[in-house]
PDB file of C-alpha atoms and ligand atoms in Angstrom:
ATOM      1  CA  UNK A   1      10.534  11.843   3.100  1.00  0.00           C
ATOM      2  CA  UNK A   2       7.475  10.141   2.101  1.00  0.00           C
ATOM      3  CA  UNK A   3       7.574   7.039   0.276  1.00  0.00           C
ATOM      4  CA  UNK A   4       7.022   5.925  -3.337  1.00  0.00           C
ATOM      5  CA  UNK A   5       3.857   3.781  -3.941  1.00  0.00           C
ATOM      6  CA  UNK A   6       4.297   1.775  -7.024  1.00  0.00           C
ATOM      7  CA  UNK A   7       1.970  -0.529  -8.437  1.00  0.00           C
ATOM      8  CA  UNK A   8       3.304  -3.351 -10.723  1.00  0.00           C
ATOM      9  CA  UNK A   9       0.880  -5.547 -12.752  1.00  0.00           C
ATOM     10  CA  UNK A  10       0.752  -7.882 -15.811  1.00  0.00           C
ATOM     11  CA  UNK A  11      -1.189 -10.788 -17.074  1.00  0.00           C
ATOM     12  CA  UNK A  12      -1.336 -14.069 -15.410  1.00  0.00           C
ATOM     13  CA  UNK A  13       1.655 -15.917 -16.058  1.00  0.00           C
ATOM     14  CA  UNK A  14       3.834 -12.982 -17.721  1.00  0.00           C
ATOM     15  CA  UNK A  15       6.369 -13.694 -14.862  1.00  0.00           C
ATOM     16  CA  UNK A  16       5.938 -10.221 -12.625  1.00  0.00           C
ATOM     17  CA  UNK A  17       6.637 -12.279  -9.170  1.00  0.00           C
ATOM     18  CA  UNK A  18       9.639 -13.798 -10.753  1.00  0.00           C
ATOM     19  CA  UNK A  19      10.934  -9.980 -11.864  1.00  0.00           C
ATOM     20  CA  UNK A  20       9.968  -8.519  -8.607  1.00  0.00           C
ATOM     21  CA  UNK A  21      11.372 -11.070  -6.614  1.00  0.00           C
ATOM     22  CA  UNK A  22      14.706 -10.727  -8.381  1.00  0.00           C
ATOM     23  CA  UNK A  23      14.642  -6.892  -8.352  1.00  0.00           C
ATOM     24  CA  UNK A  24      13.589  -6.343  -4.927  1.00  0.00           C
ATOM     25  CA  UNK A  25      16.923  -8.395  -3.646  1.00  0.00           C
ATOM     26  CA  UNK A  26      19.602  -6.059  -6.125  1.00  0.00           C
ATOM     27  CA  UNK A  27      17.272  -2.966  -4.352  1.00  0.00           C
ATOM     28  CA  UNK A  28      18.188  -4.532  -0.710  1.00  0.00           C
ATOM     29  CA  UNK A  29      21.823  -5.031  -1.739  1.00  0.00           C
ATOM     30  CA  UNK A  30      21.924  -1.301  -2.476  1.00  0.00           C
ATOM     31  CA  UNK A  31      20.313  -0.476   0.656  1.00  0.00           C
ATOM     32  CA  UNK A  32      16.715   0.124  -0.307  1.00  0.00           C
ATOM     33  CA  UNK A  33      14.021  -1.111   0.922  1.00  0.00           C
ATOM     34  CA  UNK A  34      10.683  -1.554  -0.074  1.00  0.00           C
ATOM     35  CA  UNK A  35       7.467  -3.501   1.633  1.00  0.00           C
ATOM     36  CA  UNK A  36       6.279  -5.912  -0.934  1.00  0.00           C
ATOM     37  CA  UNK A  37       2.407  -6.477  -1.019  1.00  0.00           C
ATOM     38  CA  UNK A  38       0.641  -9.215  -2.785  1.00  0.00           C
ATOM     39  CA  UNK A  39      -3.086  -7.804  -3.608  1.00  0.00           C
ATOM     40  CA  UNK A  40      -4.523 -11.267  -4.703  1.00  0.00           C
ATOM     41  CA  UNK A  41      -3.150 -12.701  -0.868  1.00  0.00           C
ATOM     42  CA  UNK A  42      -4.502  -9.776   1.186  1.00  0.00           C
ATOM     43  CA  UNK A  43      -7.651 -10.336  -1.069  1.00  0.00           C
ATOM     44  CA  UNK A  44      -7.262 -14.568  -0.271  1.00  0.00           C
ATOM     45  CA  UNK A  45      -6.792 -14.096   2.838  1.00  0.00           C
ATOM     46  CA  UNK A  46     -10.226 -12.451   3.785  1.00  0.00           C
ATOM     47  CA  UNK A  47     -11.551 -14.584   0.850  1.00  0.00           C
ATOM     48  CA  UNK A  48     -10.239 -17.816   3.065  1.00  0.00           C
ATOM     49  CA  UNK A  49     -11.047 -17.048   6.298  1.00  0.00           C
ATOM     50  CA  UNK A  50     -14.974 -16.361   5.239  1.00  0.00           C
ATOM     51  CA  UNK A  51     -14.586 -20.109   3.420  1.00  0.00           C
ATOM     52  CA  UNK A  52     -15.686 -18.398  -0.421  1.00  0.00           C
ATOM     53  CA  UNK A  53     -12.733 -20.207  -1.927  1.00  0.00           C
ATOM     54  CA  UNK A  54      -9.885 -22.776  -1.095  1.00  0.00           C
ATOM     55  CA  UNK A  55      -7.582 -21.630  -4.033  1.00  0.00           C
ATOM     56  CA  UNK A  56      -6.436 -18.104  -4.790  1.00  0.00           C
ATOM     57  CA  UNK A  57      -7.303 -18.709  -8.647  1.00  0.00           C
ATOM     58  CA  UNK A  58     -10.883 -19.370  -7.700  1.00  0.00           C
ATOM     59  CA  UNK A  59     -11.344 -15.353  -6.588  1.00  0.00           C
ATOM     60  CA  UNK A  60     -11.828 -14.343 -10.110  1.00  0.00           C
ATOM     61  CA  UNK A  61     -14.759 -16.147 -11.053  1.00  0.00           C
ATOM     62  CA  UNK A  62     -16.603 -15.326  -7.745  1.00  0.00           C
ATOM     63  CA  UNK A  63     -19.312 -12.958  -8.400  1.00  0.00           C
ATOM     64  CA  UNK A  64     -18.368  -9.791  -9.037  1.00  0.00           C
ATOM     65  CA  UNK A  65     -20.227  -7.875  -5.822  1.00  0.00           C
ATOM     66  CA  UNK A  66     -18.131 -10.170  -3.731  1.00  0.00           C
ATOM     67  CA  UNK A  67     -14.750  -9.823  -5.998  1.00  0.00           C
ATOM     68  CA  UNK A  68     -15.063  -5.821  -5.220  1.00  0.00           C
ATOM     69  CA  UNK A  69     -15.774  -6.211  -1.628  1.00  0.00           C
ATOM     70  CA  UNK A  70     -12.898  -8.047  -1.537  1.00  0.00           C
ATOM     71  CA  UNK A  71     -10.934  -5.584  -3.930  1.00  0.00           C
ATOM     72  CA  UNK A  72     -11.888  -2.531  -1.739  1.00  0.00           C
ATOM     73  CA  UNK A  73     -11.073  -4.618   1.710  1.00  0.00           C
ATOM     74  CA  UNK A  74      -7.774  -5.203   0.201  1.00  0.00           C
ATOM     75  CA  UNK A  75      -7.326  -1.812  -1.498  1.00  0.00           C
ATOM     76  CA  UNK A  76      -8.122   0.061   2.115  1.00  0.00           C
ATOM     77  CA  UNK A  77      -6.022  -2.217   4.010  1.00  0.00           C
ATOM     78  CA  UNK A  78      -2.895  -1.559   1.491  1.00  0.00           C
ATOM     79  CA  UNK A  79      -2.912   2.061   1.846  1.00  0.00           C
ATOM     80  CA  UNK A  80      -2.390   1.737   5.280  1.00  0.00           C
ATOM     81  CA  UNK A  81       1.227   0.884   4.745  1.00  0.00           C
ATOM     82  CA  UNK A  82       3.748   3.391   4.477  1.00  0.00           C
ATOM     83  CA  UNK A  83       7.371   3.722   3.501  1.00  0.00           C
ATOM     84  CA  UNK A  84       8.391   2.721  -0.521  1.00  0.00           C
ATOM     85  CA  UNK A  85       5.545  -0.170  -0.712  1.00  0.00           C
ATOM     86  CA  UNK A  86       5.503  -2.076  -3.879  1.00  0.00           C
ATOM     87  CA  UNK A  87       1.999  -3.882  -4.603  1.00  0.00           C
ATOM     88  CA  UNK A  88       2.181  -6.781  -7.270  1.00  0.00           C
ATOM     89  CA  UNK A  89      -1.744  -6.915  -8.565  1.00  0.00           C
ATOM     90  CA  UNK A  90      -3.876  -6.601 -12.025  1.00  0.00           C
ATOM     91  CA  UNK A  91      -4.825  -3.934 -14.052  1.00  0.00           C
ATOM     92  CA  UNK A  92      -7.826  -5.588 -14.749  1.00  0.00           C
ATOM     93  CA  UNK A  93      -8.811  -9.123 -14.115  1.00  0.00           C
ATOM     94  CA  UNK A  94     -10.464 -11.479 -16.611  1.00  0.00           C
ATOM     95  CA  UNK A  95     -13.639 -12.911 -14.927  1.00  0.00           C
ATOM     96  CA  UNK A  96     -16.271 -15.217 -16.831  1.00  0.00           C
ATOM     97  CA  UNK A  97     -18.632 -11.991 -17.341  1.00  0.00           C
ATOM     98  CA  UNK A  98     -15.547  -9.456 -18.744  1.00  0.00           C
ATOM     99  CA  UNK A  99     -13.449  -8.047 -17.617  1.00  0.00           C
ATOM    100  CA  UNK A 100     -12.854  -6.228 -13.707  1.00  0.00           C
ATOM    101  CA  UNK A 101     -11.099  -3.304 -12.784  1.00  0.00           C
ATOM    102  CA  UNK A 102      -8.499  -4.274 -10.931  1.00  0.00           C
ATOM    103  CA  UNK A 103      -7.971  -0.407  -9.911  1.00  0.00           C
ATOM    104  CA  UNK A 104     -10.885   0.858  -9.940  1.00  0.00           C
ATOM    105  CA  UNK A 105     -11.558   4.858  -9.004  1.00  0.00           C
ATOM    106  CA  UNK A 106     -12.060   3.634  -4.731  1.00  0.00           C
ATOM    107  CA  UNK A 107      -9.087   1.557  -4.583  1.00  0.00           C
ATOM    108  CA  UNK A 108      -6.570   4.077  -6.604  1.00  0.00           C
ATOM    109  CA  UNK A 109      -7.750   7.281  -4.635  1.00  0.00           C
ATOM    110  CA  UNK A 110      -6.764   4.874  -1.753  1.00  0.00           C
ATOM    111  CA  UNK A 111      -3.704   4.016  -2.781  1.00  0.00           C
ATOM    112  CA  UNK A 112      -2.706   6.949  -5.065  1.00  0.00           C
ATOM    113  CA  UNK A 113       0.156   4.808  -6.955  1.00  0.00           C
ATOM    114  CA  UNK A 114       3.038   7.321  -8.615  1.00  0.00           C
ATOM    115  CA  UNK A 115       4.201   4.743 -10.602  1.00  0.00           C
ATOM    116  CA  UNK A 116       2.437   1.916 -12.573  1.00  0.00           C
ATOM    117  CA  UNK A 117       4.560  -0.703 -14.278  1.00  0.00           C
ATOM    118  CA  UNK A 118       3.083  -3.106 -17.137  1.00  0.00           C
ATOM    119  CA  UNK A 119       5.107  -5.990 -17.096  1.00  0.00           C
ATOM    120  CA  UNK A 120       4.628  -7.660 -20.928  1.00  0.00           C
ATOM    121  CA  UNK A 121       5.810  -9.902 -22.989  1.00  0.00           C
ATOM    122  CA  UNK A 122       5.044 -12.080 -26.116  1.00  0.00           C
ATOM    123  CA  UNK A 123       1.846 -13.488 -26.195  1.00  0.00           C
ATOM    124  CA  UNK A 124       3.128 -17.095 -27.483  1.00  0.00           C
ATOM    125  CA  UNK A 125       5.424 -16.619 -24.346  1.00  0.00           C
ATOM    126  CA  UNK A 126       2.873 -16.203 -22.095  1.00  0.00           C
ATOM    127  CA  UNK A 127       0.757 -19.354 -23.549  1.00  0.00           C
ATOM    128  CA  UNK A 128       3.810 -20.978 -23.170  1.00  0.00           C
ATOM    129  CA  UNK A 129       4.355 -20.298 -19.594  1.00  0.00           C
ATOM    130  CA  UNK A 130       1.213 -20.556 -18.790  1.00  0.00           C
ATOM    131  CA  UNK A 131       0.899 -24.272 -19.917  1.00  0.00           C
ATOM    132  CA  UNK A 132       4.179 -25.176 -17.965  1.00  0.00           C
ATOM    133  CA  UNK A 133       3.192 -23.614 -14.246  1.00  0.00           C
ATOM    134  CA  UNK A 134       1.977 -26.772 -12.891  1.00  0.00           C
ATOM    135  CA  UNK A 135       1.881 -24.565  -9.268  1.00  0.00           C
ATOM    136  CA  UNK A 136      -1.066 -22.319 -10.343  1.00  0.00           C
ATOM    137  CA  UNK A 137      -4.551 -22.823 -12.171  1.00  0.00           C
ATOM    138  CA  UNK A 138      -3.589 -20.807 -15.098  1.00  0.00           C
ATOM    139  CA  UNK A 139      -6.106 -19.940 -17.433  1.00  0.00           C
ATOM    140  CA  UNK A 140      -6.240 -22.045 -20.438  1.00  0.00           C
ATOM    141  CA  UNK A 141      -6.466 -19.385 -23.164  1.00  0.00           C
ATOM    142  CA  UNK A 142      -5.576 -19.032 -26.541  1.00  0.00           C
ATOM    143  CA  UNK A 143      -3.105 -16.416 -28.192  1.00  0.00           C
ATOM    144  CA  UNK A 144      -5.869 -13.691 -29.398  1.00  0.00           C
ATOM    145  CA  UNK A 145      -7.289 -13.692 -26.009  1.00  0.00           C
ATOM    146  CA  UNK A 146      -4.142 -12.828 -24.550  1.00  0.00           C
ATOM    147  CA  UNK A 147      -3.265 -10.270 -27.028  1.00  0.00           C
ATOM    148  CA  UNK A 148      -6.548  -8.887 -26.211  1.00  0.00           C
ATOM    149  CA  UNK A 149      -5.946  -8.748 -22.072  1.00  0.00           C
ATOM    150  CA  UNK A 150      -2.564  -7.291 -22.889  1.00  0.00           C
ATOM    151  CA  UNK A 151      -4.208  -4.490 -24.893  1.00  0.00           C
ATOM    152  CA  UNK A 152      -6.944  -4.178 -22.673  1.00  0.00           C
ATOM    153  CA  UNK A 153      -4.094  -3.347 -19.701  1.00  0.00           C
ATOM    154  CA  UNK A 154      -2.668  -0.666 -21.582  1.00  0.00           C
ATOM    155  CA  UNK A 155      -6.252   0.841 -21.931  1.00  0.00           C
ATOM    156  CA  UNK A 156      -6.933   1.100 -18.495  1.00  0.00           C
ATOM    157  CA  UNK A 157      -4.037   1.894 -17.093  1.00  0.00           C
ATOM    158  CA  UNK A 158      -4.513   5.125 -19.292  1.00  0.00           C
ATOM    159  CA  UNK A 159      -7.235   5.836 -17.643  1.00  0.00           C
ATOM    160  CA  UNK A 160      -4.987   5.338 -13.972  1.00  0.00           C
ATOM    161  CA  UNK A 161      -3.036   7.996 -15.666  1.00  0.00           C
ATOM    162  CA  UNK A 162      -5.903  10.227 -15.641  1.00  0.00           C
ATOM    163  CA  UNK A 163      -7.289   9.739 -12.621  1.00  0.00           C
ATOM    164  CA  UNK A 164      -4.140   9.727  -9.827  1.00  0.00           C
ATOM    165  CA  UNK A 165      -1.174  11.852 -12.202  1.00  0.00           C
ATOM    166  CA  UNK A 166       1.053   8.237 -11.852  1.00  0.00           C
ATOM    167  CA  UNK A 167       3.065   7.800 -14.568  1.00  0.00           C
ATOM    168  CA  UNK A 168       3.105   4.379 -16.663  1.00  0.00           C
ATOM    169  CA  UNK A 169       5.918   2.428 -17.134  1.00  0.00           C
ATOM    170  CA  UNK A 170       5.943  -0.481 -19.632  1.00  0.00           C
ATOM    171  CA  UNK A 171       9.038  -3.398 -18.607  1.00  0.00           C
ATOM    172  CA  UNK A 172       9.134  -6.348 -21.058  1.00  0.00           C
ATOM    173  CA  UNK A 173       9.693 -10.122 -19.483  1.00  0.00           C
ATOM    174  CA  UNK A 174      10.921 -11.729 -22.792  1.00  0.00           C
ATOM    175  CA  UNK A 175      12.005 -15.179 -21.965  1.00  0.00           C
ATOM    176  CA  UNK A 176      16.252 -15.971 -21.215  1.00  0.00           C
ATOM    177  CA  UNK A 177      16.630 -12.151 -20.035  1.00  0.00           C
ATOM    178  CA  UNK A 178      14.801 -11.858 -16.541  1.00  0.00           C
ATOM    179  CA  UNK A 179      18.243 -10.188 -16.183  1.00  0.00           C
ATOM    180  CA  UNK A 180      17.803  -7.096 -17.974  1.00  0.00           C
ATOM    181  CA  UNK A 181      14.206  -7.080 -17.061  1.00  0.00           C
ATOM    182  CA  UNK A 182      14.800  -7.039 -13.293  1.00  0.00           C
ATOM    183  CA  UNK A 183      17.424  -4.263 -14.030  1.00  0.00           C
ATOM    184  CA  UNK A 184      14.934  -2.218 -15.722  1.00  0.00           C
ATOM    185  CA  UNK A 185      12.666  -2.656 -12.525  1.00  0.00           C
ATOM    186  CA  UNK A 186      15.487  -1.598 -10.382  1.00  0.00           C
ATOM    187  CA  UNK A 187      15.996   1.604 -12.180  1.00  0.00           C
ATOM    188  CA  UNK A 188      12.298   2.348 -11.706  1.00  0.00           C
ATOM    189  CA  UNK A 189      12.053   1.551  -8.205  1.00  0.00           C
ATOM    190  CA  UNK A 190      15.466   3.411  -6.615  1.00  0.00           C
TER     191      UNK A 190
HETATM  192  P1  AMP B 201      -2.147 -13.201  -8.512  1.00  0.00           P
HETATM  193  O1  AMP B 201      -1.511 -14.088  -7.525  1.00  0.00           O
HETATM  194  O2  AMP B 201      -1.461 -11.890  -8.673  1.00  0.00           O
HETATM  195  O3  AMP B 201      -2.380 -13.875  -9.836  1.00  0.00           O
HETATM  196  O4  AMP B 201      -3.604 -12.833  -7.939  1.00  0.00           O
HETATM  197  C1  AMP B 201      -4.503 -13.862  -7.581  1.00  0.00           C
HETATM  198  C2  AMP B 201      -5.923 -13.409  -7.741  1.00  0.00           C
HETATM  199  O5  AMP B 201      -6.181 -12.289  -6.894  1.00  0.00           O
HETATM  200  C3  AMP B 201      -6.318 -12.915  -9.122  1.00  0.00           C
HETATM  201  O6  AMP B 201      -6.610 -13.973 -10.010  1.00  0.00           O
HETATM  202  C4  AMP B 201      -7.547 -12.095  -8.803  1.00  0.00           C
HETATM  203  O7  AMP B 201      -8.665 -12.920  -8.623  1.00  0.00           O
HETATM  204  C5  AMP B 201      -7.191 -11.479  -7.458  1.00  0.00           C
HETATM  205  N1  AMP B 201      -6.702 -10.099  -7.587  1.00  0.00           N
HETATM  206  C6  AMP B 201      -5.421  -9.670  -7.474  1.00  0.00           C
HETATM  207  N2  AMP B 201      -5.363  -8.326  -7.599  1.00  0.00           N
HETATM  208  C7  AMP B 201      -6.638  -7.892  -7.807  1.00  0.00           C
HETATM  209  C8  AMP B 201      -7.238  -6.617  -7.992  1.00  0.00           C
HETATM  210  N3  AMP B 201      -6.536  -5.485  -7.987  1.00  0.00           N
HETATM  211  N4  AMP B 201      -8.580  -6.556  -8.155  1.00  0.00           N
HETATM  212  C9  AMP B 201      -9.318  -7.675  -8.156  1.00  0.00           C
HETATM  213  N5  AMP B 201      -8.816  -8.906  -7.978  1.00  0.00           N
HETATM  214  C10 AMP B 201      -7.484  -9.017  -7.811  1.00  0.00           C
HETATM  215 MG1   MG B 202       2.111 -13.477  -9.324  1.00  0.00          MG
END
């Protein structure tokens, strides 16, 4: 049987590694298995080895002809994988000149996702958590800016709709239930 693809994204700092992390071990512990991909490290990685950047959170301000050479590198190299692959990304990345695609029409014809999850949550959550991740070079941003990424994500991913037949799913990260969050990830993934 062929495998699902599913793409999950969410703004920086919204806690999607955290909720895939936990979900992916309840799937294993059920007996299914999927191939987690990071798209920012396949992206780094290339990024890295051709010396653009020394920190994954300094991709998104590169200029944007390199940030899509990157993207479709990354994008071709994903859809290479088969089996139930789950591929932690953005729906569209905030860059000094607006904001990118993060699937645009070449990657997702690649990678031809049937599922895309939005991971959201509170936008004083997300400040919040932001401010506290002393491991990553979170944007400093303020709460209208965030509400405006988080709207812009629903946008697009419309438009992902469109283009591939996936079907959106929307899983909220509020903060003290990762619990029930990763449980609603499970259910979408089995
Ligand atoms: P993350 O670890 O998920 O925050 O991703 C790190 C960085 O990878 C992001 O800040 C972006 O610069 C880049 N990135 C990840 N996914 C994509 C994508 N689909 N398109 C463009 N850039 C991406
Ligand atoms: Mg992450």
């Amino acid at each position: 049987m062929m495998g699902k693809k599913v793409i999950i994204t969410g703004v920086p700092g919204v806690g999607k590694t955290t909720v895939v992390n936990k979900a992916l071990k309840t799937l294993k512990e059920m007996g299914v298995e999927y191939t987690s991909i990071n798209f920012g490290s396949f992206m780094f990685d290339v990024a890295r080895s051709d010396d653009i950047v020394q920190d994954r959170d300094q991709m998104r301000t590169l200029d944007r002809g390199v940030q899509k050479r990157l993207q479709q590198r990354a994008g071709q190299a994903i859809a290479q994988v088969t089996g139930n692959v789950l591929i932690d990304t953005h729906a569209s990345v905030k860059t000094p000149k607006g904001y990118l695609a993060g699937l645009p029409e070449w990657v997702l014809r690649e990678i031809m996702p049937d599922i895309i999850v939005l991971v959201e949550t509170d936008n004083d959550q997300i400040l919040m958590r932001r401010l506290t991740d002393e491991t990553r070079s979170r944007d400093k941003e303020g709460y209208n800016s965030i509400a405006e990424h988080q709207q812009f994500n629903r946008s697009i991913a419309a438009a992902y709709a469109m283009m591939t037949g996936c079907t959106i799913r929307i899983v909220t990260n509020p903060d003290f239930l990762l619990e029930r969050s990763s449980a609603e990830l499970v259910e979408v993934l089995r």
